[in-house]
Short mmCIF file of N, CA, C and O in Angstrom, two decimals:
data_model
loop_
_atom_site.label_atom_id
_atom_site.label_comp_id
_atom_site.label_asym_id
_atom_site.label_seq_id
_atom_site.Cartn_x
_atom_site.Cartn_y
_atom_site.Cartn_z
N ASP A 1 13.32 133.37 65.57
CA ASP A 1 12.20 132.82 66.28
C ASP A 1 10.93 133.62 65.97
O ASP A 1 10.98 134.88 65.73
N GLU A 2 9.81 132.99 66.06
CA GLU A 2 8.64 133.73 65.68
C GLU A 2 8.09 134.60 66.91
O GLU A 2 8.43 134.29 68.02
N ARG A 3 7.30 135.62 66.60
CA ARG A 3 6.72 136.49 67.56
C ARG A 3 5.22 136.22 67.51
O ARG A 3 4.72 135.96 66.44
N SER A 4 4.58 136.47 68.61
CA SER A 4 3.07 136.37 68.61
C SER A 4 2.53 137.62 69.30
O SER A 4 2.77 137.89 70.48
N PHE A 5 1.78 138.47 68.50
CA PHE A 5 1.15 139.65 69.04
C PHE A 5 0.02 139.99 68.15
O PHE A 5 -0.13 139.49 67.02
N TYR A 6 -0.87 140.87 68.56
CA TYR A 6 -2.00 141.33 67.83
C TYR A 6 -2.25 142.80 68.11
O TYR A 6 -1.69 143.28 69.15
N GLY A 7 -2.97 143.46 67.31
CA GLY A 7 -3.20 144.88 67.54
C GLY A 7 -4.44 145.39 66.84
O GLY A 7 -5.20 144.55 66.22
N MET A 8 -4.66 146.64 66.93
CA MET A 8 -5.84 147.32 66.34
C MET A 8 -5.55 148.72 66.03
O MET A 8 -4.90 149.43 66.69
N ASP A 9 -6.08 149.19 64.90
CA ASP A 9 -6.04 150.61 64.46
C ASP A 9 -7.52 150.91 64.27
O ASP A 9 -8.24 150.28 63.59
N LEU A 10 -7.82 152.07 64.79
CA LEU A 10 -9.21 152.62 64.68
C LEU A 10 -9.18 154.07 64.27
O LEU A 10 -8.47 154.81 64.78
N GLY A 11 -9.90 154.36 63.24
CA GLY A 11 -9.96 155.69 62.70
C GLY A 11 -11.37 156.13 62.49
O GLY A 11 -12.14 155.46 61.76
N LEU A 12 -11.80 157.17 63.11
CA LEU A 12 -13.23 157.71 62.96
C LEU A 12 -13.13 159.17 62.56
O LEU A 12 -12.26 159.93 63.05
N GLU A 13 -14.03 159.60 61.67
CA GLU A 13 -14.12 160.97 61.30
C GLU A 13 -15.64 161.33 61.14
O GLU A 13 -16.40 160.54 60.59
N TYR A 14 -16.09 162.39 61.78
CA TYR A 14 -17.47 162.80 61.75
C TYR A 14 -17.58 164.18 61.19
O TYR A 14 -16.83 165.06 61.56
N TYR A 15 -18.41 164.34 60.15
CA TYR A 15 -18.64 165.61 59.59
C TYR A 15 -19.87 166.28 60.15
O TYR A 15 -21.00 165.87 60.06
N PHE A 16 -19.55 167.37 60.95
CA PHE A 16 -20.61 168.20 61.57
C PHE A 16 -21.40 168.94 60.43
O PHE A 16 -22.52 169.30 60.57
N SER A 17 -20.56 169.39 59.47
CA SER A 17 -21.12 170.10 58.23
C SER A 17 -20.11 169.76 57.08
O SER A 17 -19.23 169.09 57.33
N SER A 18 -20.41 170.37 55.89
CA SER A 18 -19.50 170.16 54.82
C SER A 18 -18.14 170.75 55.02
O SER A 18 -17.14 170.40 54.36
N ASP A 19 -18.05 171.74 55.98
CA ASP A 19 -16.82 172.43 56.23
C ASP A 19 -16.03 171.98 57.52
O ASP A 19 -14.90 172.17 57.71
N LEU A 20 -16.84 171.43 58.48
CA LEU A 20 -16.32 171.08 59.79
C LEU A 20 -16.38 169.64 60.13
O LEU A 20 -17.44 169.01 59.96
N SER A 21 -15.16 169.03 60.46
CA SER A 21 -15.16 167.62 60.88
C SER A 21 -14.31 167.45 62.10
O SER A 21 -13.40 168.25 62.36
N GLY A 22 -14.59 166.34 62.80
CA GLY A 22 -13.74 165.94 63.93
C GLY A 22 -13.25 164.58 63.69
O GLY A 22 -13.92 163.78 63.02
N PHE A 23 -12.13 164.26 64.25
CA PHE A 23 -11.50 162.84 63.96
C PHE A 23 -10.95 162.30 65.24
O PHE A 23 -10.58 163.06 66.16
N PHE A 24 -10.82 160.97 65.29
CA PHE A 24 -10.16 160.26 66.36
C PHE A 24 -9.49 159.04 65.77
O PHE A 24 -10.03 158.31 65.03
N ASN A 25 -8.17 158.91 66.06
CA ASN A 25 -7.37 157.76 65.60
C ASN A 25 -6.72 157.11 66.80
O ASN A 25 -6.27 157.79 67.69
N TYR A 26 -6.80 155.80 66.93
CA TYR A 26 -6.21 155.07 68.03
C TYR A 26 -5.50 153.78 67.49
O TYR A 26 -6.05 153.12 66.65
N SER A 27 -4.31 153.54 68.03
CA SER A 27 -3.58 152.33 67.70
C SER A 27 -3.12 151.66 68.98
O SER A 27 -2.71 152.31 69.96
N TRP A 28 -3.23 150.34 68.93
CA TRP A 28 -2.96 149.54 70.13
C TRP A 28 -2.36 148.24 69.61
O TRP A 28 -2.68 147.61 68.66
N VAL A 29 -1.32 147.75 70.39
CA VAL A 29 -0.72 146.46 70.09
C VAL A 29 -0.49 145.67 71.41
O VAL A 29 -0.32 146.41 72.49
N SER A 30 -0.79 144.39 71.45
CA SER A 30 -0.78 143.65 72.60
C SER A 30 0.62 143.55 73.32
O SER A 30 0.68 143.48 74.57
N ASP A 31 1.62 143.55 72.58
CA ASP A 31 3.01 143.41 73.13
C ASP A 31 3.91 144.09 72.18
O ASP A 31 3.81 144.06 70.97
N ASN A 32 4.99 144.75 72.72
CA ASN A 32 5.98 145.37 71.96
C ASN A 32 7.41 144.95 72.27
O ASN A 32 8.38 145.55 71.77
N SER A 33 7.56 143.99 73.19
CA SER A 33 8.87 143.44 73.55
C SER A 33 8.77 141.97 73.71
O SER A 33 7.74 141.42 74.18
N PHE A 34 9.80 141.22 73.26
CA PHE A 34 9.74 139.74 73.17
C PHE A 34 11.13 139.22 73.59
O PHE A 34 12.18 139.90 73.42
N MET A 35 11.08 137.95 74.16
CA MET A 35 12.28 137.21 74.35
C MET A 35 12.31 136.11 73.32
O MET A 35 11.35 135.36 73.24
N GLN A 36 13.33 136.13 72.50
CA GLN A 36 13.39 135.18 71.41
C GLN A 36 14.62 134.36 71.26
O GLN A 36 15.76 134.93 71.59
N LYS A 37 14.51 133.13 70.86
CA LYS A 37 15.72 132.30 70.57
C LYS A 37 16.21 132.72 69.18
O LYS A 37 15.42 133.06 68.25
N VAL A 38 17.48 132.76 68.94
CA VAL A 38 18.10 133.11 67.69
C VAL A 38 18.28 131.77 66.92
O VAL A 38 18.75 130.80 67.40
N VAL A 39 17.77 131.80 65.71
CA VAL A 39 17.91 130.63 64.85
C VAL A 39 19.39 130.21 64.66
O VAL A 39 20.18 131.06 64.39
N GLY A 40 19.61 128.95 64.91
CA GLY A 40 21.00 128.44 64.85
C GLY A 40 21.64 128.43 66.20
O GLY A 40 22.72 127.84 66.38
N PHE A 41 21.05 129.10 67.20
CA PHE A 41 21.59 129.13 68.53
C PHE A 41 20.50 128.81 69.57
O PHE A 41 20.41 129.39 70.63
N GLU A 42 19.71 127.81 69.22
CA GLU A 42 18.55 127.41 70.09
C GLU A 42 18.93 126.96 71.49
O GLU A 42 18.12 127.06 72.40
N ASP A 43 20.19 126.59 71.61
CA ASP A 43 20.68 126.04 72.93
C ASP A 43 21.13 127.26 73.84
O ASP A 43 21.34 127.08 75.01
N GLN A 44 21.14 128.49 73.37
CA GLN A 44 21.55 129.63 74.07
C GLN A 44 20.30 130.25 74.71
O GLN A 44 19.11 129.95 74.30
N ASP A 45 20.51 131.13 75.68
CA ASP A 45 19.40 131.86 76.27
C ASP A 45 18.73 132.82 75.30
O ASP A 45 19.37 133.36 74.36
N PRO A 46 17.46 133.04 75.44
CA PRO A 46 16.76 133.92 74.42
C PRO A 46 17.26 135.38 74.61
O PRO A 46 17.77 135.76 75.66
N LEU A 47 17.18 136.13 73.57
CA LEU A 47 17.58 137.49 73.55
C LEU A 47 16.31 138.41 73.45
O LEU A 47 15.36 138.04 72.85
N PRO A 48 16.37 139.66 73.96
CA PRO A 48 15.28 140.56 73.84
C PRO A 48 15.14 141.02 72.38
O PRO A 48 16.10 141.25 71.66
N SER A 49 13.91 141.29 71.97
CA SER A 49 13.56 141.88 70.69
C SER A 49 12.43 142.87 70.87
O SER A 49 11.53 142.62 71.68
N TYR A 50 12.49 143.99 70.13
CA TYR A 50 11.47 145.04 70.28
C TYR A 50 10.85 145.49 69.00
O TYR A 50 11.54 145.49 67.98
N LEU A 51 9.58 145.86 69.05
CA LEU A 51 8.90 146.43 67.84
C LEU A 51 9.26 147.95 67.61
O LEU A 51 9.01 148.45 66.61
N ASN A 52 9.76 148.63 68.68
CA ASN A 52 10.09 150.06 68.63
C ASN A 52 8.83 150.98 68.31
O ASN A 52 8.95 151.90 67.59
N ILE A 53 7.74 150.50 68.88
CA ILE A 53 6.46 151.34 68.78
C ILE A 53 5.81 151.26 70.18
O ILE A 53 6.02 150.35 70.95
N PRO A 54 4.99 152.31 70.51
CA PRO A 54 4.28 152.30 71.77
C PRO A 54 3.19 151.29 71.70
O PRO A 54 2.63 150.94 70.65
N LYS A 55 2.75 150.80 72.85
CA LYS A 55 1.57 149.89 72.89
C LYS A 55 0.27 150.71 72.61
O LYS A 55 -0.70 150.14 72.06
N ASN A 56 0.20 151.96 73.04
CA ASN A 56 -0.98 152.79 72.88
C ASN A 56 -0.61 154.16 72.28
O ASN A 56 0.42 154.75 72.74
N LYS A 57 -1.36 154.66 71.36
CA LYS A 57 -1.21 156.04 70.87
C LYS A 57 -2.54 156.46 70.24
O LYS A 57 -3.28 155.67 69.71
N PHE A 58 -2.82 157.76 70.40
CA PHE A 58 -4.05 158.29 69.84
C PHE A 58 -3.86 159.76 69.42
O PHE A 58 -2.91 160.39 69.77
N ARG A 59 -4.81 160.14 68.52
CA ARG A 59 -4.79 161.53 68.03
C ARG A 59 -6.23 161.94 67.82
O ARG A 59 -7.01 161.12 67.35
N ILE A 60 -6.56 163.13 68.31
CA ILE A 60 -7.91 163.65 68.20
C ILE A 60 -7.88 165.08 67.75
O ILE A 60 -6.90 165.84 68.05
N GLY A 61 -8.83 165.51 66.96
CA GLY A 61 -8.79 166.88 66.48
C GLY A 61 -10.01 167.31 65.73
O GLY A 61 -10.93 166.60 65.46
N LEU A 62 -9.97 168.59 65.32
CA LEU A 62 -11.00 169.23 64.54
C LEU A 62 -10.40 169.85 63.30
O LEU A 62 -9.28 170.42 63.32
N ASN A 63 -11.12 169.82 62.18
CA ASN A 63 -10.72 170.46 60.96
C ASN A 63 -11.86 171.35 60.44
O ASN A 63 -12.94 170.87 60.37
N TYR A 64 -11.53 172.57 60.14
CA TYR A 64 -12.47 173.50 59.40
C TYR A 64 -11.92 173.90 58.12
O TYR A 64 -10.82 174.51 58.11
N ASN A 65 -12.54 173.49 57.04
CA ASN A 65 -11.98 173.69 55.73
C ASN A 65 -13.00 174.04 54.63
O ASN A 65 -13.35 173.17 53.86
N PRO A 66 -13.50 175.27 54.67
CA PRO A 66 -14.38 175.71 53.55
C PRO A 66 -13.62 175.86 52.24
O PRO A 66 -12.35 176.07 52.30
N GLU A 67 -14.28 175.84 51.12
CA GLU A 67 -13.56 175.96 49.84
C GLU A 67 -12.94 177.34 49.76
O GLU A 67 -11.81 177.49 49.19
N VAL A 68 -13.59 178.40 50.22
CA VAL A 68 -13.05 179.80 50.16
C VAL A 68 -13.10 180.43 51.55
O VAL A 68 -14.10 180.22 52.29
N GLY A 69 -12.08 181.13 51.93
CA GLY A 69 -12.08 181.80 53.23
C GLY A 69 -11.03 181.19 54.23
O GLY A 69 -10.27 180.39 53.78
N PHE A 70 -11.20 181.50 55.46
CA PHE A 70 -10.31 181.05 56.48
C PHE A 70 -10.59 179.58 56.77
O PHE A 70 -11.69 179.11 56.65
N ASN A 71 -9.52 178.83 57.06
CA ASN A 71 -9.56 177.38 57.44
C ASN A 71 -8.66 177.23 58.64
O ASN A 71 -7.80 178.03 58.87
N GLY A 72 -8.80 176.13 59.34
CA GLY A 72 -8.01 175.92 60.53
C GLY A 72 -8.15 174.45 60.98
O GLY A 72 -9.00 173.69 60.59
N SER A 73 -7.28 174.10 61.84
CA SER A 73 -7.24 172.75 62.43
C SER A 73 -6.55 172.77 63.79
O SER A 73 -5.68 173.70 64.08
N ILE A 74 -6.98 171.94 64.62
CA ILE A 74 -6.30 171.72 65.95
C ILE A 74 -6.35 170.14 66.26
O ILE A 74 -7.36 169.58 65.96
N SER A 75 -5.28 169.78 66.81
CA SER A 75 -5.22 168.31 67.16
C SER A 75 -4.32 168.08 68.38
O SER A 75 -3.43 168.84 68.66
N PHE A 76 -4.62 166.97 69.04
CA PHE A 76 -3.80 166.54 70.22
C PHE A 76 -3.41 165.12 69.96
O PHE A 76 -4.21 164.26 69.57
N GLN A 77 -2.10 164.83 70.16
CA GLN A 77 -1.52 163.49 70.02
C GLN A 77 -0.89 163.04 71.29
O GLN A 77 -0.18 163.79 71.92
N HIS A 78 -1.19 161.77 71.71
CA HIS A 78 -0.49 161.15 72.78
C HIS A 78 0.15 159.85 72.35
O HIS A 78 -0.53 159.02 71.76
N ASP A 79 1.41 159.65 72.66
CA ASP A 79 2.08 158.37 72.42
C ASP A 79 2.70 157.95 73.73
O ASP A 79 3.40 158.74 74.41
N ASP A 80 2.42 156.70 74.16
CA ASP A 80 2.96 156.18 75.42
C ASP A 80 4.49 156.05 75.24
O ASP A 80 5.00 155.91 74.13
N SER A 81 5.23 156.01 76.36
CA SER A 81 6.61 155.68 76.33
C SER A 81 6.76 154.25 76.00
O SER A 81 5.90 153.44 76.35
N TYR A 82 7.93 153.87 75.45
CA TYR A 82 8.19 152.48 75.13
C TYR A 82 9.72 152.28 75.10
O TYR A 82 10.45 153.28 74.98
N PHE A 83 10.12 151.10 75.19
CA PHE A 83 11.59 150.79 75.11
C PHE A 83 11.93 150.57 73.65
O PHE A 83 11.33 149.77 72.97
N ALA A 84 12.95 151.40 73.19
CA ALA A 84 13.35 151.26 71.78
C ALA A 84 14.76 150.65 71.74
O ALA A 84 15.55 150.91 72.64
N ALA A 85 15.06 149.77 70.82
CA ALA A 85 16.37 149.25 70.56
C ALA A 85 16.74 149.37 69.11
O ALA A 85 16.37 148.59 68.28
N ALA A 86 17.42 150.54 68.89
CA ALA A 86 17.84 150.83 67.49
C ALA A 86 19.33 151.25 67.49
O ALA A 86 19.65 152.38 67.34
N GLY A 87 20.16 150.30 67.82
CA GLY A 87 21.66 150.57 67.88
C GLY A 87 21.90 151.53 69.04
O GLY A 87 21.61 151.24 70.17
N GLN A 88 22.64 152.64 68.78
CA GLN A 88 22.93 153.60 69.76
C GLN A 88 21.75 154.37 70.33
O GLN A 88 21.86 155.06 71.26
N PHE A 89 20.57 154.18 69.65
CA PHE A 89 19.37 154.90 70.13
C PHE A 89 18.49 153.91 70.95
O PHE A 89 17.38 153.67 70.55
N ALA A 90 19.05 153.34 72.00
CA ALA A 90 18.36 152.36 72.78
C ALA A 90 18.02 152.96 74.15
O ALA A 90 18.76 153.76 74.73
N GLY A 91 16.79 152.49 74.66
CA GLY A 91 16.41 152.92 75.95
C GLY A 91 14.91 153.33 75.98
O GLY A 91 14.22 153.19 74.95
N ASP A 92 14.42 153.88 77.02
CA ASP A 92 13.00 154.28 77.08
C ASP A 92 12.85 155.58 76.40
O ASP A 92 13.59 156.53 76.57
N THR A 93 11.77 155.65 75.58
CA THR A 93 11.47 156.91 74.89
C THR A 93 10.65 157.80 75.79
O THR A 93 10.12 157.36 76.82
N ASP A 94 10.63 159.08 75.43
CA ASP A 94 9.79 160.04 76.21
C ASP A 94 8.26 159.81 75.76
O ASP A 94 8.00 159.58 74.56
N PRO A 95 7.38 159.96 76.71
CA PRO A 95 6.01 159.95 76.26
C PRO A 95 5.76 161.29 75.54
O PRO A 95 6.42 162.23 75.80
N ARG A 96 4.89 161.26 74.54
CA ARG A 96 4.64 162.47 73.72
C ARG A 96 3.18 162.98 73.94
O ARG A 96 2.25 162.17 73.72
N ASN A 97 3.00 164.24 74.24
CA ASN A 97 1.70 164.83 74.34
C ASN A 97 1.90 166.16 73.55
O ASN A 97 2.46 167.15 74.03
N LEU A 98 1.36 166.19 72.34
CA LEU A 98 1.66 167.28 71.44
C LEU A 98 0.30 167.91 70.94
O LEU A 98 -0.62 167.24 70.63
N VAL A 99 0.39 169.21 70.79
CA VAL A 99 -0.75 169.92 70.24
C VAL A 99 -0.28 170.58 68.83
O VAL A 99 0.78 171.27 68.84
N ASP A 100 -1.02 170.38 67.80
CA ASP A 100 -0.70 170.87 66.50
C ASP A 100 -1.78 171.89 66.07
O ASP A 100 -3.03 171.60 66.35
N LEU A 101 -1.41 173.00 65.50
CA LEU A 101 -2.36 174.00 65.07
C LEU A 101 -2.20 174.36 63.67
O LEU A 101 -1.00 174.36 63.18
N GLY A 102 -3.24 174.71 62.94
CA GLY A 102 -3.09 175.15 61.56
C GLY A 102 -4.04 176.33 61.26
O GLY A 102 -5.19 176.34 61.79
N LEU A 103 -3.66 177.31 60.45
CA LEU A 103 -4.53 178.43 60.07
C LEU A 103 -4.11 178.75 58.62
O LEU A 103 -2.94 178.77 58.23
N GLY A 104 -5.17 178.99 57.86
CA GLY A 104 -4.93 179.29 56.42
C GLY A 104 -6.06 180.09 55.83
O GLY A 104 -7.06 180.39 56.47
N TYR A 105 -5.83 180.49 54.54
CA TYR A 105 -6.89 181.18 53.85
C TYR A 105 -6.87 180.70 52.39
O TYR A 105 -5.87 180.73 51.73
N ASN A 106 -8.01 180.32 51.91
CA ASN A 106 -8.21 179.83 50.52
C ASN A 106 -8.93 180.99 49.75
O ASN A 106 -9.99 181.40 50.16
N MET A 107 -8.36 181.34 48.62
CA MET A 107 -9.02 182.38 47.77
C MET A 107 -9.68 181.72 46.59
O MET A 107 -9.25 180.63 46.12
N SER A 108 -10.69 182.30 46.05
CA SER A 108 -11.43 181.69 44.93
C SER A 108 -10.53 181.68 43.70
O SER A 108 -10.85 180.92 42.77
N SER A 109 -9.46 182.46 43.67
CA SER A 109 -8.57 182.44 42.40
C SER A 109 -7.67 181.14 42.36
O SER A 109 -7.03 180.90 41.43
N GLY A 110 -7.70 180.34 43.48
CA GLY A 110 -6.87 179.20 43.53
C GLY A 110 -5.66 179.34 44.39
O GLY A 110 -4.89 178.38 44.59
N LEU A 111 -5.45 180.57 44.89
CA LEU A 111 -4.34 180.84 45.71
C LEU A 111 -4.65 180.47 47.20
O LEU A 111 -5.77 180.84 47.60
N ALA A 112 -3.78 179.82 47.88
CA ALA A 112 -3.99 179.42 49.34
C ALA A 112 -2.72 179.72 50.07
O ALA A 112 -1.62 179.38 49.63
N ILE A 113 -2.86 180.27 51.27
CA ILE A 113 -1.72 180.45 52.18
C ILE A 113 -2.02 179.69 53.51
O ILE A 113 -3.20 179.69 53.85
N SER A 114 -1.05 179.19 54.12
CA SER A 114 -1.27 178.51 55.41
C SER A 114 -0.08 178.57 56.24
O SER A 114 1.06 178.64 55.83
N LEU A 115 -0.28 178.42 57.60
CA LEU A 115 0.72 178.23 58.55
C LEU A 115 0.35 177.06 59.48
O LEU A 115 -0.73 177.02 60.04
N ALA A 116 1.23 176.14 59.62
CA ALA A 116 1.06 174.93 60.52
C ALA A 116 2.13 175.01 61.52
O ALA A 116 3.26 175.23 61.26
N VAL A 117 1.74 174.82 62.77
CA VAL A 117 2.60 174.76 63.91
C VAL A 117 2.48 173.40 64.58
O VAL A 117 1.38 173.09 65.10
N GLN A 118 3.55 172.69 64.50
CA GLN A 118 3.54 171.27 65.14
C GLN A 118 4.14 171.42 66.49
O GLN A 118 5.17 172.17 66.68
N ASN A 119 3.63 170.77 67.44
CA ASN A 119 4.12 170.87 68.88
C ASN A 119 3.99 172.32 69.34
O ASN A 119 5.03 172.84 69.84
N ALA A 120 2.92 172.93 69.19
CA ALA A 120 2.67 174.35 69.51
C ALA A 120 3.15 174.75 70.88
O ALA A 120 3.60 175.93 71.01
N PHE A 121 3.03 173.94 71.95
CA PHE A 121 3.44 174.30 73.28
C PHE A 121 4.91 173.92 73.54
O PHE A 121 5.37 174.02 74.73
N ASN A 122 5.65 173.56 72.50
CA ASN A 122 7.12 173.33 72.59
C ASN A 122 7.43 172.26 73.70
O ASN A 122 8.33 172.36 74.43
N ASN A 123 6.64 171.19 73.74
CA ASN A 123 6.92 170.14 74.64
C ASN A 123 8.02 169.23 74.08
O ASN A 123 7.75 168.26 73.38
N GLU A 124 9.27 169.59 74.37
CA GLU A 124 10.41 168.91 73.78
C GLU A 124 10.46 167.41 74.04
O GLU A 124 10.17 166.98 75.19
N TYR A 125 10.87 166.59 73.10
CA TYR A 125 10.87 165.24 73.24
C TYR A 125 11.96 164.65 72.28
O TYR A 125 12.37 165.37 71.30
N ARG A 126 12.39 163.48 72.48
CA ARG A 126 13.28 162.79 71.56
C ARG A 126 12.48 161.61 70.96
O ARG A 126 11.82 160.86 71.64
N TYR A 127 12.64 161.50 69.63
CA TYR A 127 11.90 160.43 68.98
C TYR A 127 12.43 159.06 69.42
O TYR A 127 11.69 158.13 69.58
N LEU A 128 13.74 159.00 69.53
CA LEU A 128 14.36 157.80 70.13
C LEU A 128 15.42 158.27 71.12
O LEU A 128 15.95 159.47 70.99
N PRO A 129 15.83 157.48 72.14
CA PRO A 129 16.86 157.95 73.09
C PRO A 129 18.18 158.36 72.37
O PRO A 129 18.48 157.75 71.34
N ASN A 130 18.82 159.32 72.88
CA ASN A 130 20.09 159.81 72.41
C ASN A 130 19.96 160.64 71.04
O ASN A 130 21.01 161.03 70.51
N MET A 131 18.80 160.73 70.60
CA MET A 131 18.63 161.59 69.38
C MET A 131 18.42 163.09 69.84
O MET A 131 18.11 163.36 70.96
N PRO A 132 18.60 163.99 68.88
CA PRO A 132 18.36 165.45 69.28
C PRO A 132 16.93 165.63 69.67
O PRO A 132 15.98 164.93 69.28
N LYS A 133 16.67 166.62 70.55
CA LYS A 133 15.31 166.92 71.02
C LYS A 133 14.58 167.63 69.87
O LYS A 133 15.19 168.41 69.12
N ILE A 134 13.29 167.34 69.79
CA ILE A 134 12.42 167.97 68.84
C ILE A 134 11.48 168.93 69.63
O ILE A 134 10.89 168.54 70.60
N GLY A 135 11.39 170.12 69.18
CA GLY A 135 10.57 171.14 69.77
C GLY A 135 9.53 171.58 68.78
O GLY A 135 9.07 170.83 67.95
N ARG A 136 9.11 172.87 68.95
CA ARG A 136 8.10 173.44 68.09
C ARG A 136 8.62 173.54 66.67
O ARG A 136 9.79 173.90 66.46
N ARG A 137 7.76 173.32 65.73
CA ARG A 137 8.16 173.50 64.25
C ARG A 137 7.01 174.24 63.64
O ARG A 137 5.81 173.95 63.86
N ALA A 138 7.35 175.16 62.73
CA ALA A 138 6.35 175.93 62.01
C ALA A 138 6.59 175.84 60.52
O ALA A 138 7.81 175.89 60.12
N ILE A 139 5.60 175.64 59.68
CA ILE A 139 5.74 175.52 58.24
C ILE A 139 4.72 176.48 57.66
O ILE A 139 3.48 176.35 57.89
N ALA A 140 5.22 177.39 56.79
CA ALA A 140 4.33 178.34 56.06
C ALA A 140 4.36 177.87 54.62
O ALA A 140 5.36 177.45 54.09
N LYS A 141 3.14 177.86 53.97
CA LYS A 141 3.04 177.45 52.59
C LYS A 141 2.21 178.40 51.79
O LYS A 141 1.30 179.01 52.31
N ILE A 142 2.58 178.57 50.56
CA ILE A 142 1.78 179.30 49.58
C ILE A 142 1.58 178.37 48.48
O ILE A 142 2.54 177.73 47.93
N ARG A 143 0.31 178.15 48.02
CA ARG A 143 -0.04 177.16 47.01
C ARG A 143 -0.94 177.81 46.00
O ARG A 143 -1.86 178.54 46.38
N TYR A 144 -0.74 177.48 44.80
CA TYR A 144 -1.62 177.94 43.75
C TYR A 144 -2.13 176.72 42.89
O TYR A 144 -1.34 175.96 42.46
N THR A 145 -3.49 176.71 42.77
CA THR A 145 -4.05 175.64 42.02
C THR A 145 -4.56 176.24 40.61
O THR A 145 -5.42 177.16 40.70
N PHE A 146 -3.96 175.85 39.61
CA PHE A 146 -4.28 176.37 38.27
C PHE A 146 -5.76 176.00 37.93
O PHE A 146 -6.23 174.90 38.14
N GLY A 147 -6.49 176.99 37.49
CA GLY A 147 -7.91 176.73 37.17
C GLY A 147 -8.80 177.25 38.32
O GLY A 147 -10.05 177.10 38.22
N GLY A 148 -8.26 177.77 39.41
CA GLY A 148 -9.02 178.15 40.58
C GLY A 148 -9.63 176.99 41.34
O GLY A 148 -9.60 175.95 40.97
N LYS A 149 -10.13 177.37 42.53
CA LYS A 149 -10.77 176.40 43.42
C LYS A 149 -9.93 175.17 43.68
O LYS A 149 -10.44 174.12 43.85
#
């Protein structure tokens, strides 16, 4: 059976300077759960169907990224709770309120080092019900760009 819904994605980025920018992303959908008739079983009661996404979510943050020297980023993400139906991973999801941080250094030789911390405050959540909890994650990178810069 067909579904009827609509939504919107909005992404904005503003450059305060060539090195500093701020961003805001927002996603919204009118409905994420439906009662649908199954094709071939139209005489039966409708069954629930889900998009497995929140109705509202947003992310806001700042990026500082000069060509050479220290760089960094900070962002906040919020995802509303929603009902997910993915086999054994069915039920209400946890709302997510996450802060991500990044710090790095770019050298004029083309070498760059960075550390990114996702969910910096260790606000544990499950992506779907019955899945393992996700906490803080840190990723360190060393990158070299041949030819410098």
